[in-house]
Coordinates of N, CA and C in Angstrom, one line a residue:
M201 N 123.7 42.1 -101.7 CA 124.8 42.3 -100.3 C 125.9 43.8 -100.7
A202 N 126.0 43.8 -99.6 CA 126.8 45.3 -99.3 C 128.6 44.6 -99.8
G203 N 128.8 46.0 -99.9 CA 130.1 45.8 -100.4 C 131.2 46.1 -98.9
K204 N 132.4 45.4 -99.3 CA 133.1 45.7 -97.9 C 133.3 47.1 -96.8
R205 N 133.8 47.2 -95.6 CA 133.6 47.7 -94.9 C 134.4 48.9 -95.5
K206 N 134.6 50.3 -95.7 CA 136.2 50.9 -95.8 C 136.9 50.9 -94.0
T207 N 138.0 51.4 -93.8 CA 138.7 51.4 -93.0 C 139.5 52.7 -92.9
H208 N 139.1 53.6 -91.9 CA 140.4 54.9 -92.0 C 141.3 54.9 -91.1
T209 N 142.4 55.9 -91.4 CA 143.3 55.2 -91.2 C 143.0 57.2 -89.7
A210 N 144.1 56.7 -88.4 CA 143.8 57.5 -87.6 C 143.8 59.5 -88.3
A211 N 145.2 59.1 -89.1 CA 145.1 60.6 -89.7 C 144.4 60.7 -90.2
F212 N 143.6 59.6 -90.6 CA 143.0 60.7 -92.4 C 141.3 61.0 -91.4
K213 N 141.0 60.4 -89.8 CA 139.7 60.1 -88.9 C 140.5 61.5 -88.5
A214 N 141.5 61.9 -88.2 CA 141.6 63.5 -87.8 C 142.0 64.7 -88.3
Q215 N 141.9 64.5 -89.8 CA 142.2 65.9 -91.0 C 140.6 66.4 -91.0
V216 N 139.9 65.3 -91.2 CA 138.3 65.2 -91.6 C 137.9 65.9 -90.4
A217 N 137.8 65.3 -89.6 CA 137.2 66.6 -88.1 C 138.3 67.5 -88.1
L218 N 139.1 67.7 -87.5 CA 139.6 69.1 -88.3 C 139.6 70.2 -89.0
A219 N 138.8 69.5 -89.7 CA 138.0 69.8 -91.4 C 136.9 70.8 -91.1
A220 N 136.3 69.3 -90.1 CA 135.1 69.7 -89.8 C 134.3 70.6 -89.2
L221 N 135.6 71.0 -87.9 CA 135.4 72.5 -86.6 C 136.4 73.1 -87.2
K222 N 136.7 73.6 -88.6 CA 136.7 75.6 -89.4 C 134.9 75.7 -89.5
S223 N 133.9 74.5 -89.9 CA 132.2 75.1 -89.7 C 132.9 76.3 -91.1
D224 N 133.6 76.4 -91.8 CA 133.0 77.4 -92.7 C 132.3 76.4 -94.2
R225 N 131.6 75.3 -93.4 CA 131.1 74.7 -95.0 C 130.0 73.6 -94.3
T226 N 128.8 72.7 -94.9 CA 128.2 72.4 -94.4 C 129.0 70.9 -94.0
V227 N 128.1 70.1 -93.3 CA 128.9 69.2 -92.7 C 128.4 67.6 -94.4
N228 N 127.7 68.8 -95.2 CA 127.5 67.5 -96.1 C 128.5 68.2 -97.6
E229 N 128.9 69.4 -97.6 CA 130.3 70.5 -98.1 C 131.5 69.1 -97.9
R230 N 131.8 68.3 -96.7 CA 132.6 68.9 -96.3 C 133.4 67.0 -96.7
A231 N 131.6 66.2 -96.5 CA 131.9 64.7 -96.9 C 131.9 64.4 -98.3
A232 N 131.9 65.5 -99.1 CA 131.6 65.0 -100.5 C 133.6 64.8 -100.7
P233 N 134.3 66.2 -100.8 CA 135.7 65.6 -101.2 C 136.2 64.5 -100.4
F234 N 135.7 64.3 -99.2 CA 136.8 62.5 -98.6 C 136.1 61.9 -98.8
G235 N 134.6 61.7 -99.2 CA 134.2 60.3 -100.0 C 133.7 59.4 -98.9
V236 N 133.5 60.1 -97.4 CA 132.6 59.8 -96.6 C 130.8 60.0 -96.5
H237 N 130.7 59.2 -95.2 CA 129.2 60.2 -95.3 C 129.0 60.6 -93.9
P238 N 128.1 61.9 -93.8 CA 127.9 63.0 -93.5 C 127.9 62.3 -91.6
T239 N 127.7 61.6 -90.9 CA 127.5 60.2 -89.9 C 128.9 60.9 -89.7
L240 N 129.8 59.8 -90.1 CA 131.2 60.0 -89.8 C 132.3 61.2 -88.8
I241 N 131.3 62.0 -89.8 CA 131.9 63.2 -90.1 C 132.1 63.5 -88.3
H242 N 130.3 63.8 -88.4 CA 129.9 63.8 -87.1 C 130.3 63.7 -85.8
E243 N 130.8 61.8 -85.9 CA 131.4 61.5 -84.9 C 132.5 60.9 -84.4
W244 N 133.2 61.4 -85.4 CA 134.9 61.9 -85.3 C 135.2 63.1 -84.8
K245 N 134.1 63.8 -85.4 CA 134.2 65.5 -84.6 C 134.7 65.4 -83.0
K246 N 132.6 64.1 -82.2 CA 132.4 64.6 -80.8 C 134.0 63.9 -80.1
R247 N 134.3 62.4 -81.2 CA 135.8 62.0 -80.6 C 137.1 63.0 -80.2
L248 N 136.9 63.9 -81.8 CA 138.1 64.7 -81.4 C 137.7 65.5 -80.5
L249 N 137.0 66.2 -80.3 CA 136.8 67.2 -79.1 C 136.8 66.7 -77.8
A250 N 136.2 65.2 -77.4 CA 136.3 64.4 -76.3 C 137.7 64.2 -75.5
G251 N 138.6 63.8 -77.4 CA 140.2 63.9 -77.1 C 141.1 64.6 -76.3
A252 N 140.6 65.9 -77.1 CA 141.5 67.2 -76.4 C 141.6 68.0 -75.2
E253 N 140.0 67.0 -75.1 CA 140.5 67.1 -73.2 C 141.3 66.8 -72.5
V254 N 141.3 65.4 -72.5 CA 142.6 64.6 -71.9 C 143.6 64.8 -72.4
L255 N 143.4 65.1 -73.3 CA 145.8 65.7 -74.1 C 145.9 66.7 -73.0
F256 N 144.8 68.0 -72.9 CA 145.0 68.8 -72.3 C 145.2 69.0 -70.9
A257 N 144.7 68.1 -70.7 CA 144.4 67.6 -68.6 C 145.8 67.1 -68.2
H258 N 146.1 65.8 -69.1 CA 148.0 66.3 -68.7 C 149.3 66.7 -69.3
G259 N 149.1 67.4 -70.0 CA 150.2 68.1 -69.9 C 151.6 68.1 -70.5
I260 N 152.1 68.9 -70.8 CA 153.4 67.9 -71.5 C 154.4 67.2 -70.9
R261 N 154.1 67.8 -69.5 CA 155.4 67.4 -68.1 C 155.1 66.8 -68.3
A262 N 153.6 64.9 -68.9 CA 154.0 64.3 -68.3 C 155.1 63.0 -69.0
D263 N 154.4 63.6 -70.3 CA 155.4 62.8 -71.4 C 156.8 63.4 -70.7
G264 N 157.1 64.5 -70.7 CA 158.7 65.4 -70.3 C 159.2 64.0 -69.0
A265 N 158.4 63.8 -67.9 CA 158.6 63.2 -66.7 C 159.7 61.2 -67.6
D266 N 158.8 61.0 -68.5 CA 158.6 59.9 -68.9 C 160.5 59.5 -70.1
A267 N 160.4 60.3 -70.4 CA 161.6 60.9 -71.3 C 162.5 61.0 -70.6
E268 N 162.4 62.2 -69.1 CA 164.0 62.1 -68.0 C 164.2 60.6 -68.1
A269 N 163.1 60.0 -67.6 CA 163.3 58.5 -66.5 C 163.9 58.1 -68.1
Q270 N 163.9 58.0 -69.3 CA 164.0 57.0 -70.5 C 165.6 57.5 -70.3
K271 N 166.0 58.5 -70.6 CA 166.7 59.1 -71.1 C 167.7 58.7 -69.8
A272 N 167.7 58.6 -69.0 CA 168.4 58.4 -67.1 C 168.8 56.9 -68.1
E273 N 168.4 56.2 -68.2 CA 167.8 54.4 -68.4 C 169.2 54.3 -68.6
L274 N 168.9 55.2 -70.8 CA 169.7 54.5 -71.6 C 171.5 55.4 -71.6
F275 N 171.7 56.3 -70.6 CA 172.6 56.6 -70.0 C 173.3 55.8 -68.7
E276 N 173.1 55.1 -67.9 CA 172.8 54.5 -67.2 C 173.6 52.7 -68.2
Q277 N 172.9 53.0 -69.5 CA 173.2 51.4 -70.6 C 174.2 51.3 -70.9
I278 N 174.9 53.0 -71.3 CA 175.8 53.1 -72.3 C 176.7 53.3 -71.2
G279 N 176.4 53.7 -69.7 CA 178.3 53.5 -69.1 C 178.1 52.1 -68.8
R280 N 177.2 51.5 -68.8 CA 177.9 49.9 -68.3 C 178.1 49.1 -69.3
L281 N 177.5 48.9 -71.0 CA 178.8 48.5 -71.5 C 179.8 49.2 -72.0
K282 N 180.1 50.5 -72.0 CA 181.5 50.7 -72.0 C 183.3 50.3 -70.9
M283 N 181.9 49.6 -70.0 CA 182.7 49.1 -69.0 C 183.2 47.8 -69.3
E284 N 181.9 47.4 -69.9 CA 182.2 46.1 -70.5 C 182.7 45.8 -71.5
L285 N 183.1 46.8 -72.3 CA 184.7 47.3 -73.5 C 185.4 47.3 -72.8
E286 N 185.7 48.2 -71.4 CA 186.9 48.4 -71.7 C 187.2 46.7 -70.8
W287 N 186.7 46.1 -70.4 CA 187.4 44.5 -69.9 C 187.6 43.9 -70.4
V288 N 186.7 43.9 -71.8 CA 187.1 42.7 -72.7 C 188.6 43.3 -73.4
K289 N 188.6 44.5 -74.0 CA 189.5 45.2 -73.9 C 191.1 44.5 -73.1
K290 N 190.3 44.8 -72.0 CA 192.1 44.6 -70.7 C 192.2 42.9 -71.1
K291 N 191.1 41.9 -71.3 CA 191.4 40.5 -70.9 C 191.8 40.0 -72.7
A292 N 191.6 40.8 -73.8 CA 191.6 40.6 -74.9 C 193.5 40.9 -75.5
A293 N 193.8 42.3 -74.8 CA 195.4 42.7 -74.4 C 195.8 41.7 -73.8
A294 N 196.2 40.9 -72.7 CA 196.2 39.8 -72.0 C 197.1 38.6 -72.3
F295 N 195.5 37.9 -73.5 CA 196.0 36.7 -74.0 C 196.7 37.2 -75.6
G296 N 197.5 38.4 -76.1 CA 198.0 38.5 -77.3 C 197.6 38.9 -78.4

């Protein structure tokens, strides 16, 4: 009966794939210190290269637009909360 299958984190996979891209050693030499099978390294390296294309296709501007929209929404919420706070303070002062 086979042992339990190992699960690796995305950060670990990225680290191994980046090490494999350096190409200063063979895949078998890379696999030994990480304790993974060389086939996994080949697969992770392919996935890293395929994913890198998507990363550079969208660029940073798309993330910047989302950040600007979120920032505007948060400023709007802060303004609403300040107005509510002022209203509550005014009503509390009227009641004593």
